[in-house]
């Protein structure tokens, strides 16, 4: 039954304990008969060799387990900012999420990033405060940080219990009972006892807060509360569930995944409070005409689903991860990839458990599976029955901000290199590989130094492909700052049929709206069949850039006039005319070079604050906030990406290894004049080398 399914993601800042918590979930639900650990490389969900070596999650791993007769499909997502796409595309297809926080550090920079991603897709959440066993863990401080920094409405359902400095368990506020974990290392056994007397006052206060917040959510509950009614556990949980599904409240639990405490309570909360697919339906779709529609998410409806991830498996080949929104998908079915307009046949259907798979014959609405044999799908494609015409909302892919030039060590491996890296870009759309036509270099672009490093290591490990790379280069952009009118003419007559294309355009800044093309031709001065060719030529010119060869962004082009020749005009001529016009227009419109600006959050001991701020300022950084968290100073700054290479090593040196930082893309901004001149000289040097060797 659909209502017995939970599709859940675990999201958090790096090193908060996501994978450790997932390993315990697999153990207590009986999927694994032993507990895997991240530190020794035995974690089930961190199955890639790169993950085992580095002790971090790189790719979102999916698994299935059962608790209280409910099927729980879990996706363990990465915490490092370089792999934010993995979090985003997982949240796009999940119904609920566990926001996991370290009880020591509380809300950290990447916690905020994944929280915003969950907000974008309206994903209901519960919170789990992990690492309650660590020195410095502070339950109430974390509650305050969640409220202040995430603007959420946290509702504690548990109170931690300590024996001296030892975390022993928690008070269940709803049951008014204490859960005390036995000395058993695996946390399988625990005792349900009366609440210790020293905690009864805190329990009564917490229950008052609980009932007051629930009264705000439900009028019937408020009426009963004011009348002094005694509510059953089921009634209380029903209102908590209602508030969780509407994101009006955030149920908060606590525990220590590493010490095997509190995971059973987390599993209960997933079942009790997070939505089933039934709770978040109906699902909106669009038709090719732009009309909206909805599916209820029932298995008796026509099949529809969304491809949210692609993987190339060395044993089974091309794997497409699919969230099924409606109907039933069976082996051998023919489905339409409506995003591509192509029909495909379903080969094998697999139930996922990290890198292990179980073959099944069919999958129904609300579930997640992997399909073998789809040839023309990419992340974000909609699959449906052939007679349908529907598209689900696509998955937002972040723009790569860091690039490097790559080449195989052996020249004979050039073709192999393209095959391997093209596979990786299909798996990971935030990765890009392209040929620079002017320099002849192959450019690899991604989300950060770690991202590119891991891809290069994978090529060596998985395909015996050794690569060399130049230092990473920043992904600069070009744009314009004023409006201009320009003409593009392409006339070629050399006997016989010639070529004739003539266009007039207005070009102006689009202020963050990307590329906008508007056809304002009236009276047929340019035939309709040539308009798309003009747009194509303009797009190609923008991609190659005009000033220094960087892609042009945020530009609006209006096609306002032109002329044609009845014999000599062609699609090619108008494509070239469009390209010439935009190049002339950009030069007139005061073009500038843009550089990516990063939001950098630094966490450091107070005594190093002056040196760190000074170093950030020397990197053209703008300090926007200095705060304090857990006895450490925090610094938030906006800094050009070009200044951030090697910062990890520098920060460790300044802070004696005790500082850490995270970095994410903020916006593009104009480069200073001295940087513009340096880029211009570098461009001229490259062009000279290409011309004269």
PDB file of N, CA and C in Angstrom, residues 500-505 515-540 557-564 569-579:
ATOM      1  N   UNK A 500      23.097  35.259 -48.707  1.00  0.00           N
ATOM      2  CA  UNK A 500      22.663  36.588 -48.295  1.00  0.00           C
ATOM      3  C   UNK A 500      21.848  36.491 -47.007  1.00  0.00           C
ATOM      4  N   UNK A 501      22.324  37.176 -45.992  1.00  0.00           N
ATOM      5  CA  UNK A 501      21.582  37.277 -44.738  1.00  0.00           C
ATOM      6  C   UNK A 501      21.818  38.635 -44.143  1.00  0.00           C
ATOM      7  N   UNK A 502      20.751  39.308 -43.692  1.00  0.00           N
ATOM      8  CA  UNK A 502      20.878  40.665 -43.167  1.00  0.00           C
ATOM      9  C   UNK A 502      19.914  40.804 -41.988  1.00  0.00           C
ATOM     10  N   UNK A 503      20.452  41.153 -40.808  1.00  0.00           N
ATOM     11  CA  UNK A 503      19.600  41.321 -39.627  1.00  0.00           C
ATOM     12  C   UNK A 503      20.000  42.595 -38.896  1.00  0.00           C
ATOM     13  N   UNK A 504      19.032  43.168 -38.183  1.00  0.00           N
ATOM     14  CA  UNK A 504      19.262  44.310 -37.296  1.00  0.00           C
ATOM     15  C   UNK A 504      18.712  43.922 -35.929  1.00  0.00           C
ATOM     16  N   UNK A 505      19.505  44.123 -34.887  1.00  0.00           N
ATOM     17  CA  UNK A 505      19.089  43.715 -33.542  1.00  0.00           C
ATOM     18  C   UNK A 505      19.262  44.845 -32.545  1.00  0.00           C
ATOM     19  N   UNK A 515      19.588  34.374 -21.075  1.00  0.00           N
ATOM     20  CA  UNK A 515      19.469  34.826 -22.470  1.00  0.00           C
ATOM     21  C   UNK A 515      17.995  34.898 -22.858  1.00  0.00           C
ATOM     22  N   UNK A 516      17.599  36.045 -23.379  1.00  0.00           N
ATOM     23  CA  UNK A 516      16.224  36.237 -23.856  1.00  0.00           C
ATOM     24  C   UNK A 516      16.286  36.641 -25.325  1.00  0.00           C
ATOM     25  N   UNK A 517      15.525  35.931 -26.162  1.00  0.00           N
ATOM     26  CA  UNK A 517      15.458  36.282 -27.589  1.00  0.00           C
ATOM     27  C   UNK A 517      14.012  36.613 -27.930  1.00  0.00           C
ATOM     28  N   UNK A 518      13.801  37.774 -28.534  1.00  0.00           N
ATOM     29  CA  UNK A 518      12.454  38.181 -28.935  1.00  0.00           C
ATOM     30  C   UNK A 518      12.438  38.519 -30.423  1.00  0.00           C
ATOM     31  N   UNK A 519      11.508  37.931 -31.127  1.00  0.00           N
ATOM     32  CA  UNK A 519      11.339  38.203 -32.564  1.00  0.00           C
ATOM     33  C   UNK A 519      10.324  39.325 -32.734  1.00  0.00           C
ATOM     34  N   UNK A 520      10.778  40.480 -33.191  1.00  0.00           N
ATOM     35  CA  UNK A 520       9.882  41.618 -33.387  1.00  0.00           C
ATOM     36  C   UNK A 520       9.774  42.006 -34.867  1.00  0.00           C
ATOM     37  N   UNK A 521      10.025  41.031 -35.715  1.00  0.00           N
ATOM     38  CA  UNK A 521       9.915  41.258 -37.162  1.00  0.00           C
ATOM     39  C   UNK A 521       8.436  41.365 -37.550  1.00  0.00           C
ATOM     40  N   UNK A 522       8.118  42.389 -38.297  1.00  0.00           N
ATOM     41  CA  UNK A 522       6.759  42.533 -38.830  1.00  0.00           C
ATOM     42  C   UNK A 522       6.852  42.749 -40.338  1.00  0.00           C
ATOM     43  N   UNK A 523       5.812  42.339 -41.015  1.00  0.00           N
ATOM     44  CA  UNK A 523       5.763  42.569 -42.462  1.00  0.00           C
ATOM     45  C   UNK A 523       6.579  41.595 -43.279  1.00  0.00           C
ATOM     46  N   UNK A 524       7.149  40.570 -42.637  1.00  0.00           N
ATOM     47  CA  UNK A 524       7.867  39.537 -43.381  1.00  0.00           C
ATOM     48  C   UNK A 524       9.176  39.970 -43.987  1.00  0.00           C
ATOM     49  N   UNK A 525       9.839  41.002 -43.403  1.00  0.00           N
ATOM     50  CA  UNK A 525      11.117  41.430 -43.977  1.00  0.00           C
ATOM     51  C   UNK A 525      12.165  40.321 -43.853  1.00  0.00           C
ATOM     52  N   UNK A 526      11.982  39.443 -42.865  1.00  0.00           N
ATOM     53  CA  UNK A 526      12.764  38.204 -42.793  1.00  0.00           C
ATOM     54  C   UNK A 526      11.769  37.056 -42.716  1.00  0.00           C
ATOM     55  N   UNK A 527      11.787  36.114 -43.638  1.00  0.00           N
ATOM     56  CA  UNK A 527      10.832  34.992 -43.609  1.00  0.00           C
ATOM     57  C   UNK A 527      10.935  34.204 -42.298  1.00  0.00           C
ATOM     58  N   UNK A 528       9.796  33.673 -41.860  1.00  0.00           N
ATOM     59  CA  UNK A 528       9.724  32.959 -40.576  1.00  0.00           C
ATOM     60  C   UNK A 528      10.709  31.797 -40.502  1.00  0.00           C
ATOM     61  N   UNK A 529      10.957  31.141 -41.644  1.00  0.00           N
ATOM     62  CA  UNK A 529      11.818  29.953 -41.605  1.00  0.00           C
ATOM     63  C   UNK A 529      13.267  30.283 -41.280  1.00  0.00           C
ATOM     64  N   UNK A 530      13.635  31.569 -41.344  1.00  0.00           N
ATOM     65  CA  UNK A 530      15.017  31.952 -41.040  1.00  0.00           C
ATOM     66  C   UNK A 530      15.195  32.490 -39.615  1.00  0.00           C
ATOM     67  N   UNK A 531      14.094  32.716 -38.899  1.00  0.00           N
ATOM     68  CA  UNK A 531      14.182  33.316 -37.552  1.00  0.00           C
ATOM     69  C   UNK A 531      14.953  32.409 -36.596  1.00  0.00           C
ATOM     70  N   UNK A 532      14.645  31.114 -36.630  1.00  0.00           N
ATOM     71  CA  UNK A 532      15.334  30.188 -35.718  1.00  0.00           C
ATOM     72  C   UNK A 532      16.831  30.115 -36.031  1.00  0.00           C
ATOM     73  N   UNK A 533      17.186  30.292 -37.311  1.00  0.00           N
ATOM     74  CA  UNK A 533      18.601  30.298 -37.684  1.00  0.00           C
ATOM     75  C   UNK A 533      19.318  31.518 -37.109  1.00  0.00           C
ATOM     76  N   UNK A 534      18.632  32.657 -37.121  1.00  0.00           N
ATOM     77  CA  UNK A 534      19.207  33.867 -36.525  1.00  0.00           C
ATOM     78  C   UNK A 534      19.463  33.634 -35.034  1.00  0.00           C
ATOM     79  N   UNK A 535      18.455  33.079 -34.346  1.00  0.00           N
ATOM     80  CA  UNK A 535      18.606  32.812 -32.907  1.00  0.00           C
ATOM     81  C   UNK A 535      19.751  31.832 -32.651  1.00  0.00           C
ATOM     82  N   UNK A 536      19.865  30.810 -33.500  1.00  0.00           N
ATOM     83  CA  UNK A 536      20.930  29.817 -33.343  1.00  0.00           C
ATOM     84  C   UNK A 536      22.309  30.468 -33.479  1.00  0.00           C
ATOM     85  N   UNK A 537      22.456  31.356 -34.464  1.00  0.00           N
ATOM     86  CA  UNK A 537      23.731  32.050 -34.647  1.00  0.00           C
ATOM     87  C   UNK A 537      24.072  32.943 -33.466  1.00  0.00           C
ATOM     88  N   UNK A 538      23.040  33.600 -32.913  1.00  0.00           N
ATOM     89  CA  UNK A 538      23.252  34.459 -31.747  1.00  0.00           C
ATOM     90  C   UNK A 538      23.697  33.623 -30.552  1.00  0.00           C
ATOM     91  N   UNK A 539      23.013  32.489 -30.326  1.00  0.00           N
ATOM     92  CA  UNK A 539      23.358  31.619 -29.189  1.00  0.00           C
ATOM     93  C   UNK A 539      24.807  31.122 -29.300  1.00  0.00           C
ATOM     94  N   UNK A 540      25.220  30.722 -30.499  1.00  0.00           N
ATOM     95  CA  UNK A 540      26.595  30.238 -30.680  1.00  0.00           C
ATOM     96  C   UNK A 540      27.612  31.336 -30.385  1.00  0.00           C
ATOM     97  N   UNK A 557      18.176  39.961 -26.579  1.00  0.00           N
ATOM     98  CA  UNK A 557      18.357  40.333 -27.981  1.00  0.00           C
ATOM     99  C   UNK A 557      16.986  40.409 -28.644  1.00  0.00           C
ATOM    100  N   UNK A 558      16.704  41.551 -29.255  1.00  0.00           N
ATOM    101  CA  UNK A 558      15.461  41.732 -30.010  1.00  0.00           C
ATOM    102  C   UNK A 558      15.810  41.807 -31.493  1.00  0.00           C
ATOM    103  N   UNK A 559      15.223  40.953 -32.271  1.00  0.00           N
ATOM    104  CA  UNK A 559      15.395  40.991 -33.731  1.00  0.00           C
ATOM    105  C   UNK A 559      14.356  41.958 -34.282  1.00  0.00           C
ATOM    106  N   UNK A 560      14.818  43.124 -34.802  1.00  0.00           N
ATOM    107  CA  UNK A 560      13.868  44.187 -35.154  1.00  0.00           C
ATOM    108  C   UNK A 560      13.755  44.454 -36.654  1.00  0.00           C
ATOM    109  N   UNK A 561      14.768  44.056 -37.439  1.00  0.00           N
ATOM    110  CA  UNK A 561      14.705  44.394 -38.872  1.00  0.00           C
ATOM    111  C   UNK A 561      15.701  43.527 -39.628  1.00  0.00           C
ATOM    112  N   UNK A 562      15.715  43.675 -40.932  1.00  0.00           N
ATOM    113  CA  UNK A 562      16.625  42.926 -41.783  1.00  0.00           C
ATOM    114  C   UNK A 562      16.093  42.867 -43.205  1.00  0.00           C
ATOM    115  N   UNK A 563      16.714  42.040 -43.997  1.00  0.00           N
ATOM    116  CA  UNK A 563      16.250  41.851 -45.375  1.00  0.00           C
ATOM    117  C   UNK A 563      16.719  40.494 -45.872  1.00  0.00           C
ATOM    118  N   UNK A 564      16.145  40.065 -46.992  1.00  0.00           N
ATOM    119  CA  UNK A 564      16.528  38.770 -47.531  1.00  0.00           C
ATOM    120  C   UNK A 564      16.533  38.836 -49.055  1.00  0.00           C
ATOM    121  N   UNK A 569      19.315  33.841 -50.118  1.00  0.00           N
ATOM    122  CA  UNK A 569      19.163  33.697 -48.667  1.00  0.00           C
ATOM    123  C   UNK A 569      19.042  32.228 -48.278  1.00  0.00           C
ATOM    124  N   UNK A 570      19.635  31.891 -47.134  1.00  0.00           N
ATOM    125  CA  UNK A 570      19.605  30.511 -46.638  1.00  0.00           C
ATOM    126  C   UNK A 570      19.672  30.527 -45.114  1.00  0.00           C
ATOM    127  N   UNK A 571      19.441  29.370 -44.489  1.00  0.00           N
ATOM    128  CA  UNK A 571      19.536  29.260 -43.031  1.00  0.00           C
ATOM    129  C   UNK A 571      20.956  29.577 -42.566  1.00  0.00           C
ATOM    130  N   UNK A 572      21.957  29.091 -43.305  1.00  0.00           N
ATOM    131  CA  UNK A 572      23.349  29.346 -42.932  1.00  0.00           C
ATOM    132  C   UNK A 572      23.665  30.832 -42.980  1.00  0.00           C
ATOM    133  N   UNK A 573      23.193  31.516 -44.014  1.00  0.00           N
ATOM    134  CA  UNK A 573      23.488  32.939 -44.157  1.00  0.00           C
ATOM    135  C   UNK A 573      22.900  33.739 -42.999  1.00  0.00           C
ATOM    136  N   UNK A 574      21.669  33.412 -42.599  1.00  0.00           N
ATOM    137  CA  UNK A 574      21.048  34.150 -41.494  1.00  0.00           C
ATOM    138  C   UNK A 574      21.650  33.761 -40.143  1.00  0.00           C
ATOM    139  N   UNK A 575      22.100  32.523 -40.036  1.00  0.00           N
ATOM    140  CA  UNK A 575      22.792  32.123 -38.808  1.00  0.00           C
ATOM    141  C   UNK A 575      24.069  32.936 -38.642  1.00  0.00           C
ATOM    142  N   UNK A 576      24.847  33.074 -39.713  1.00  0.00           N
ATOM    143  CA  UNK A 576      26.091  33.849 -39.668  1.00  0.00           C
ATOM    144  C   UNK A 576      25.806  35.337 -39.476  1.00  0.00           C
ATOM    145  N   UNK A 577      24.727  35.834 -40.073  1.00  0.00           N
ATOM    146  CA  UNK A 577      24.355  37.247 -39.898  1.00  0.00           C
ATOM    147  C   UNK A 577      23.994  37.526 -38.441  1.00  0.00           C
ATOM    148  N   UNK A 578      23.269  36.604 -37.824  1.00  0.00           N
ATOM    149  CA  UNK A 578      22.926  36.764 -36.409  1.00  0.00           C
ATOM    150  C   UNK A 578      24.161  36.792 -35.534  1.00  0.00           C
ATOM    151  N   UNK A 579      25.122  35.913 -35.841  1.00  0.00           N
ATOM    152  CA  UNK A 579      26.375  35.863 -35.087  1.00  0.00           C
ATOM    153  C   UNK A 579      27.150  37.172 -35.238  1.00  0.00           C
TER     154      UNK A 579
END
